[in-house]
Amino acid sequence: MKLCRYNDNRVGLVEDGLVYDVTAITASLPPLAWPVTPGDQLLTHLPQLKDKLLALKANAASLPISEVRLLSPVANPSKIIAAPLNYHAHVAESAADKQIHNGVHLPGYEGFASPVAKFGVFLKSPSSIVGAGEGVAIAYPGRRNDHEVELAVIIGTQCKNVSAADAFSVIAGYAIGLDMTVRGPEDRSYRKSADTYSVLGPYLVTADEIADPDVLDFSITVNGEPRQSANTRDLITGVAELIEVASRAYTLYPGDIIMTGTPEGVNTIVPGDVMHARIEGIGEMDVAVRA
Ligand code: MN
């Protein structure tokens, strides 16, 4: 199942390039009362709503996906978790490029099994999230603002202390993530959390459609020029282990997003650029950059 949010917060099922309007599903969500439990309400109840979604689709109006404005498929993530330095070739380019490390964010991890073992994971502000149709607004003009294309994992079940062996059971689905980043000395949580600096899209693909998230080809071009192209088999710390590491520290809630790390080829984008990202088995999206 491919689930999207579009236009004025409509809910869609995507099939063969068409978006079927199943917004009526929101009437099946229980009313919210203060204090609200963290987590995205639709994803919290998604397992019980799948049959109803398919029934709604049978009689739903549809539009070509190219004619809708895609929002983030997760409306209310409690947090966006991200892995630093999770592909060897990106570790190497980060070490070699002073514009990336600034003498501050040195990627060496001698004495540790992996960069994640040394640095852990970090958080991006939930207010930074947008969908493909909303685009990226440059928050730091005149500086190097980079694309980082990543496999994004979306949590479906509230959990804590999940072992890697059990990790796939808590995944709702996958999407393409763009971990937009300004290079500089500031903390990652500042450089990667400006409004629009977390792009999620084009839609959520439920976990049953992705047999193995650790073998997916993915890429990004900017104005048609190839920038990053890799396969998730080269993740240093894979999807299941990232869930183990993240859930050791944080309770994970439905709708929480884990951006799994970016491969080599990070580079700058400027207003007017159009990024085109794709991940095998998930889909593809155009994301415009503006001032
Ligand atoms: Mn990243």
Short mmCIF file of C-alpha atoms and ligand atoms in Angstrom, two decimals:
data_model
loop_
_atom_site.label_atom_id
_atom_site.label_comp_id
_atom_site.label_asym_id
_atom_site.label_seq_id
_atom_site.Cartn_x
_atom_site.Cartn_y
_atom_site.Cartn_z
CA MET A 1 0.00 0.00 0.00
CA LYS A 2 1.24 3.47 -0.92
CA LEU A 3 -0.19 6.15 1.34
CA CYS A 4 0.13 9.88 0.67
CA ARG A 5 -1.09 13.19 2.05
CA TYR A 6 -1.77 15.91 -0.49
CA ASN A 7 -3.36 19.28 -1.29
CA ASP A 8 -5.31 20.49 1.78
CA ASN A 9 -4.44 17.48 4.00
CA ARG A 10 -6.27 14.93 1.89
CA VAL A 11 -5.31 11.27 2.35
CA GLY A 12 -4.57 9.28 -0.78
CA LEU A 13 -3.78 5.74 -1.84
CA VAL A 14 -1.37 5.68 -4.77
CA GLU A 15 -1.59 3.05 -7.47
CA ASP A 16 -0.31 3.09 -11.06
CA GLY A 17 0.40 6.80 -10.98
CA LEU A 18 -3.03 7.74 -9.66
CA VAL A 19 -3.94 9.16 -6.25
CA TYR A 20 -7.27 7.82 -4.94
CA ASP A 21 -8.95 10.15 -2.45
CA VAL A 22 -9.57 8.17 0.73
CA THR A 23 -9.75 11.20 3.04
CA ALA A 24 -12.97 9.80 4.55
CA ILE A 25 -10.75 7.43 6.54
CA THR A 26 -10.05 10.26 8.98
CA ALA A 27 -13.64 9.95 10.25
CA SER A 28 -12.60 6.54 11.63
CA LEU A 29 -9.93 8.05 13.88
CA PRO A 30 -10.89 8.41 17.53
CA PRO A 31 -11.24 12.00 18.79
CA LEU A 32 -8.16 13.49 20.42
CA ALA A 33 -8.19 14.73 23.99
CA TRP A 34 -5.53 16.64 25.85
CA PRO A 35 -2.85 15.60 26.61
CA VAL A 36 -2.35 13.94 23.25
CA THR A 37 -0.25 10.78 23.17
CA PRO A 38 2.85 11.38 21.02
CA GLY A 39 2.83 9.88 17.58
CA ASP A 40 1.00 10.30 14.30
CA GLN A 41 -2.67 9.46 14.81
CA LEU A 42 -3.24 7.96 11.36
CA LEU A 43 -0.17 5.72 11.57
CA THR A 44 -1.09 4.68 15.12
CA HIS A 45 -4.34 3.22 13.81
CA LEU A 46 -3.20 2.20 10.32
CA PRO A 47 -3.06 -1.57 10.99
CA GLN A 48 -6.78 -1.57 11.87
CA LEU A 49 -7.70 0.72 8.96
CA LYS A 50 -6.12 -1.05 5.98
CA ASP A 51 -9.26 -2.94 4.95
CA LYS A 52 -11.36 0.21 5.24
CA LEU A 53 -8.82 2.15 3.15
CA LEU A 54 -9.05 -0.42 0.37
CA ALA A 55 -12.86 -0.34 0.54
CA LEU A 56 -12.85 3.45 0.25
CA LYS A 57 -10.48 3.29 -2.71
CA ALA A 58 -12.89 1.09 -4.64
CA ASN A 59 -15.29 4.04 -5.01
CA ALA A 60 -12.82 6.90 -4.76
CA ALA A 61 -12.18 9.71 -7.22
CA SER A 62 -8.61 9.78 -8.53
CA LEU A 63 -6.11 12.26 -9.91
CA PRO A 64 -2.74 11.71 -11.62
CA ILE A 65 -0.06 12.02 -8.95
CA SER A 66 1.63 14.70 -11.08
CA GLU A 67 -1.44 16.93 -10.54
CA VAL A 68 -1.45 16.91 -6.74
CA ARG A 69 0.72 18.81 -4.26
CA LEU A 70 2.37 16.15 -2.14
CA LEU A 71 2.76 16.86 1.58
CA SER A 72 4.80 14.75 4.00
CA PRO A 73 3.08 11.35 4.22
CA VAL A 74 3.63 11.54 7.98
CA ALA A 75 1.70 14.54 9.29
CA ASN A 76 2.81 14.51 12.93
CA PRO A 77 6.07 12.71 13.64
CA SER A 78 7.12 13.01 17.29
CA LYS A 79 10.72 13.07 16.11
CA ILE A 80 13.01 12.67 13.15
CA ILE A 81 16.03 10.54 13.98
CA ALA A 82 19.03 10.50 11.67
CA ALA A 83 22.27 8.57 11.32
CA PRO A 84 25.51 10.45 10.70
CA LEU A 85 28.29 9.09 8.50
CA ASN A 86 26.71 5.75 7.62
CA TYR A 87 28.37 4.98 4.26
CA HIS A 88 32.15 4.48 4.04
CA ALA A 89 32.54 6.61 0.91
CA HIS A 90 30.66 9.48 2.59
CA VAL A 91 32.91 9.16 5.65
CA ALA A 92 35.88 9.50 3.29
CA GLU A 93 34.49 12.54 1.44
CA SER A 94 33.63 14.17 4.78
CA ALA A 95 37.22 13.68 5.96
CA ALA A 96 38.66 15.08 2.74
CA ASP A 97 36.48 18.19 2.41
CA LYS A 98 37.00 21.01 4.90
CA GLN A 99 33.72 22.56 3.75
CA ILE A 100 31.97 19.48 5.11
CA HIS A 101 33.80 18.94 8.40
CA ASN A 102 34.84 22.56 9.17
CA GLY A 103 37.46 21.22 11.52
CA VAL A 104 34.58 20.53 13.91
CA HIS A 105 32.64 17.54 12.60
CA LEU A 106 35.58 15.20 12.07
CA PRO A 107 34.36 11.81 10.86
CA GLY A 108 37.11 9.58 12.29
CA TYR A 109 35.91 6.74 14.50
CA GLU A 110 39.11 4.96 15.49
CA GLY A 111 38.53 2.70 18.47
CA PHE A 112 34.83 2.26 17.65
CA ALA A 113 33.13 -0.39 15.54
CA SER A 114 31.32 2.18 13.40
CA PRO A 115 30.53 5.90 13.21
CA VAL A 116 27.12 5.22 14.80
CA ALA A 117 28.86 3.36 17.64
CA LYS A 118 30.89 6.50 18.29
CA PHE A 119 28.48 9.33 17.47
CA GLY A 120 25.10 7.64 18.03
CA VAL A 121 22.20 9.13 16.14
CA PHE A 122 20.91 12.71 16.17
CA LEU A 123 17.55 14.47 16.02
CA LYS A 124 16.10 16.82 13.44
CA SER A 125 13.23 19.09 14.44
CA PRO A 126 9.78 17.71 13.50
CA SER A 127 8.88 21.24 12.37
CA SER A 128 11.39 20.87 9.53
CA ILE A 129 9.35 18.28 7.67
CA VAL A 130 7.74 18.87 4.29
CA GLY A 131 6.54 16.81 1.37
CA ALA A 132 7.88 16.77 -2.17
CA GLY A 133 5.32 19.29 -3.39
CA GLU A 134 6.27 21.86 -0.78
CA GLY A 135 9.91 22.16 -1.81
CA VAL A 136 12.97 23.36 0.08
CA ALA A 137 13.43 27.01 1.08
CA ILE A 138 17.07 27.95 1.54
CA ALA A 139 17.43 29.07 5.17
CA TYR A 140 21.12 29.98 5.02
CA PRO A 141 21.72 32.00 1.82
CA GLY A 142 25.30 32.40 0.75
CA ARG A 143 26.40 29.24 2.50
CA ARG A 144 26.79 25.69 1.24
CA ASN A 145 23.38 24.01 1.54
CA ASP A 146 23.59 20.32 0.57
CA HIS A 147 21.24 17.55 -0.48
CA GLU A 148 21.55 14.24 1.37
CA VAL A 149 19.34 11.52 -0.14
CA GLU A 150 18.57 8.73 2.31
CA LEU A 151 16.30 5.75 2.85
CA ALA A 152 13.74 6.84 5.46
CA VAL A 153 12.20 4.26 7.78
CA ILE A 154 8.81 5.08 9.35
CA ILE A 155 7.95 3.50 12.68
CA GLY A 156 4.51 1.91 13.10
CA THR A 157 4.50 0.68 16.69
CA GLN A 158 5.30 2.35 19.99
CA CYS A 159 8.39 0.61 21.29
CA LYS A 160 11.50 0.86 23.47
CA ASN A 161 14.66 -1.25 23.63
CA VAL A 162 13.92 -3.15 20.42
CA SER A 163 16.59 -5.67 19.46
CA ALA A 164 17.83 -5.73 15.88
CA ALA A 165 16.30 -9.20 15.59
CA ASP A 166 12.82 -7.80 16.32
CA ALA A 167 13.26 -4.44 14.58
CA PHE A 168 11.40 -5.18 11.35
CA SER A 169 8.20 -5.82 13.33
CA VAL A 170 7.98 -2.14 14.38
CA ILE A 171 8.34 -0.66 10.87
CA ALA A 172 5.22 0.80 9.22
CA GLY A 173 6.93 1.55 5.95
CA TYR A 174 9.52 3.44 3.96
CA ALA A 175 9.92 6.64 1.99
CA ILE A 176 12.60 8.74 0.40
CA GLY A 177 14.19 11.17 2.85
CA LEU A 178 16.15 14.29 2.02
CA ASP A 179 18.27 15.34 5.01
CA MET A 180 18.96 18.90 3.87
CA THR A 181 22.05 20.32 5.53
CA VAL A 182 23.95 23.59 5.70
CA ARG A 183 27.68 23.04 6.14
CA GLY A 184 29.29 24.89 8.99
CA PRO A 185 30.44 24.62 12.58
CA GLU A 186 27.02 24.53 14.24
CA ASP A 187 25.52 21.45 15.81
CA ARG A 188 23.79 19.06 13.41
CA SER A 189 20.44 19.71 15.06
CA TYR A 190 20.72 23.38 14.04
CA ARG A 191 22.17 22.85 10.57
CA LYS A 192 19.64 20.20 9.54
CA SER A 193 16.43 21.39 11.20
CA ALA A 194 15.48 24.61 9.48
CA ASP A 195 11.95 24.70 8.11
CA THR A 196 11.75 22.51 4.95
CA TYR A 197 15.13 20.83 5.67
CA SER A 198 13.53 17.38 6.08
CA VAL A 199 11.74 16.20 2.94
CA LEU A 200 9.73 12.97 3.11
CA GLY A 201 8.06 11.48 0.09
CA PRO A 202 6.66 10.96 -2.35
CA TYR A 203 4.43 8.71 -0.16
CA LEU A 204 4.78 6.00 2.46
CA VAL A 205 5.24 2.49 1.06
CA THR A 206 4.08 -0.04 3.63
CA ALA A 207 6.69 -2.48 4.90
CA ASP A 208 5.03 -5.52 3.29
CA GLU A 209 6.01 -4.16 -0.15
CA ILE A 210 9.75 -3.97 0.62
CA ALA A 211 11.22 -7.43 1.12
CA ASP A 212 14.62 -6.16 2.23
CA PRO A 213 15.35 -2.46 2.86
CA ASP A 214 19.08 -3.15 2.98
CA VAL A 215 19.43 -3.87 -0.78
CA LEU A 216 17.80 -0.88 -2.48
CA ASP A 217 19.33 1.20 -5.27
CA PHE A 218 18.79 4.91 -4.80
CA SER A 219 19.93 8.16 -6.33
CA ILE A 220 19.47 11.90 -6.66
CA THR A 221 20.05 14.25 -9.55
CA VAL A 222 20.01 18.06 -9.53
CA ASN A 223 18.70 19.69 -12.72
CA GLY A 224 19.30 16.33 -14.37
CA GLU A 225 22.95 16.12 -13.26
CA PRO A 226 23.78 12.89 -11.35
CA ARG A 227 24.91 13.66 -7.78
CA GLN A 228 24.46 10.62 -5.51
CA SER A 229 23.90 7.00 -6.53
CA ALA A 230 24.30 4.07 -4.17
CA ASN A 231 22.69 0.98 -2.68
CA THR A 232 21.53 0.54 0.91
CA ARG A 233 23.56 -2.66 1.11
CA ASP A 234 26.50 -0.32 1.75
CA LEU A 235 24.97 1.06 4.96
CA ILE A 236 27.58 0.63 7.70
CA THR A 237 24.87 0.32 10.35
CA GLY A 238 21.81 -1.27 8.74
CA VAL A 239 18.12 -0.56 9.25
CA ALA A 240 17.51 -3.10 12.04
CA GLU A 241 20.55 -2.05 14.06
CA LEU A 242 19.64 1.64 13.70
CA ILE A 243 16.25 0.87 15.28
CA GLU A 244 18.04 -0.94 18.11
CA VAL A 245 20.37 2.02 18.72
CA ALA A 246 17.59 4.63 18.48
CA SER A 247 15.13 2.75 20.69
CA ARG A 248 17.81 2.24 23.34
CA ALA A 249 17.64 5.98 23.96
CA TYR A 250 14.18 7.02 22.80
CA THR A 251 10.71 5.57 23.01
CA LEU A 252 9.71 5.31 19.35
CA TYR A 253 6.16 6.29 18.40
CA PRO A 254 4.12 5.61 15.26
CA GLY A 255 5.20 8.09 12.62
CA ASP A 256 8.72 8.56 13.96
CA ILE A 257 11.13 8.77 11.05
CA ILE A 258 14.64 7.36 10.88
CA MET A 259 16.81 8.82 8.12
CA THR A 260 19.40 6.11 7.66
CA GLY A 261 22.35 8.13 6.34
CA THR A 262 23.57 9.45 3.03
CA PRO A 263 26.15 8.05 0.60
CA GLU A 264 28.94 9.94 -1.15
CA GLY A 265 28.24 12.78 -3.54
CA VAL A 266 26.68 15.37 -1.23
CA ASN A 267 26.79 18.78 -2.85
CA THR A 268 25.24 22.17 -2.88
CA ILE A 269 21.84 23.29 -4.11
CA VAL A 270 20.66 26.83 -4.80
CA PRO A 271 17.29 28.49 -5.41
CA GLY A 272 15.90 27.46 -8.80
CA ASP A 273 17.34 23.96 -8.67
CA VAL A 274 15.12 20.91 -8.97
CA MET A 275 16.20 17.75 -7.18
CA HIS A 276 14.96 14.39 -8.47
CA ALA A 277 15.29 11.54 -5.99
CA ARG A 278 14.36 7.89 -6.39
CA ILE A 279 14.60 4.70 -4.37
CA GLU A 280 14.06 1.29 -5.89
CA GLY A 281 10.71 -0.20 -4.83
CA ILE A 282 9.53 3.07 -3.31
CA GLY A 283 9.24 5.65 -6.06
CA GLU A 284 10.59 8.97 -7.20
CA MET A 285 9.96 12.64 -6.57
CA ASP A 286 10.88 16.10 -7.80
CA VAL A 287 11.66 18.66 -5.11
CA ALA A 288 12.13 22.31 -6.05
CA VAL A 289 14.54 24.64 -4.24
CA ARG A 290 13.56 28.26 -3.63
CA ALA A 291 14.96 31.28 -1.83
MN MN B 1 22.11 12.71 6.61
#
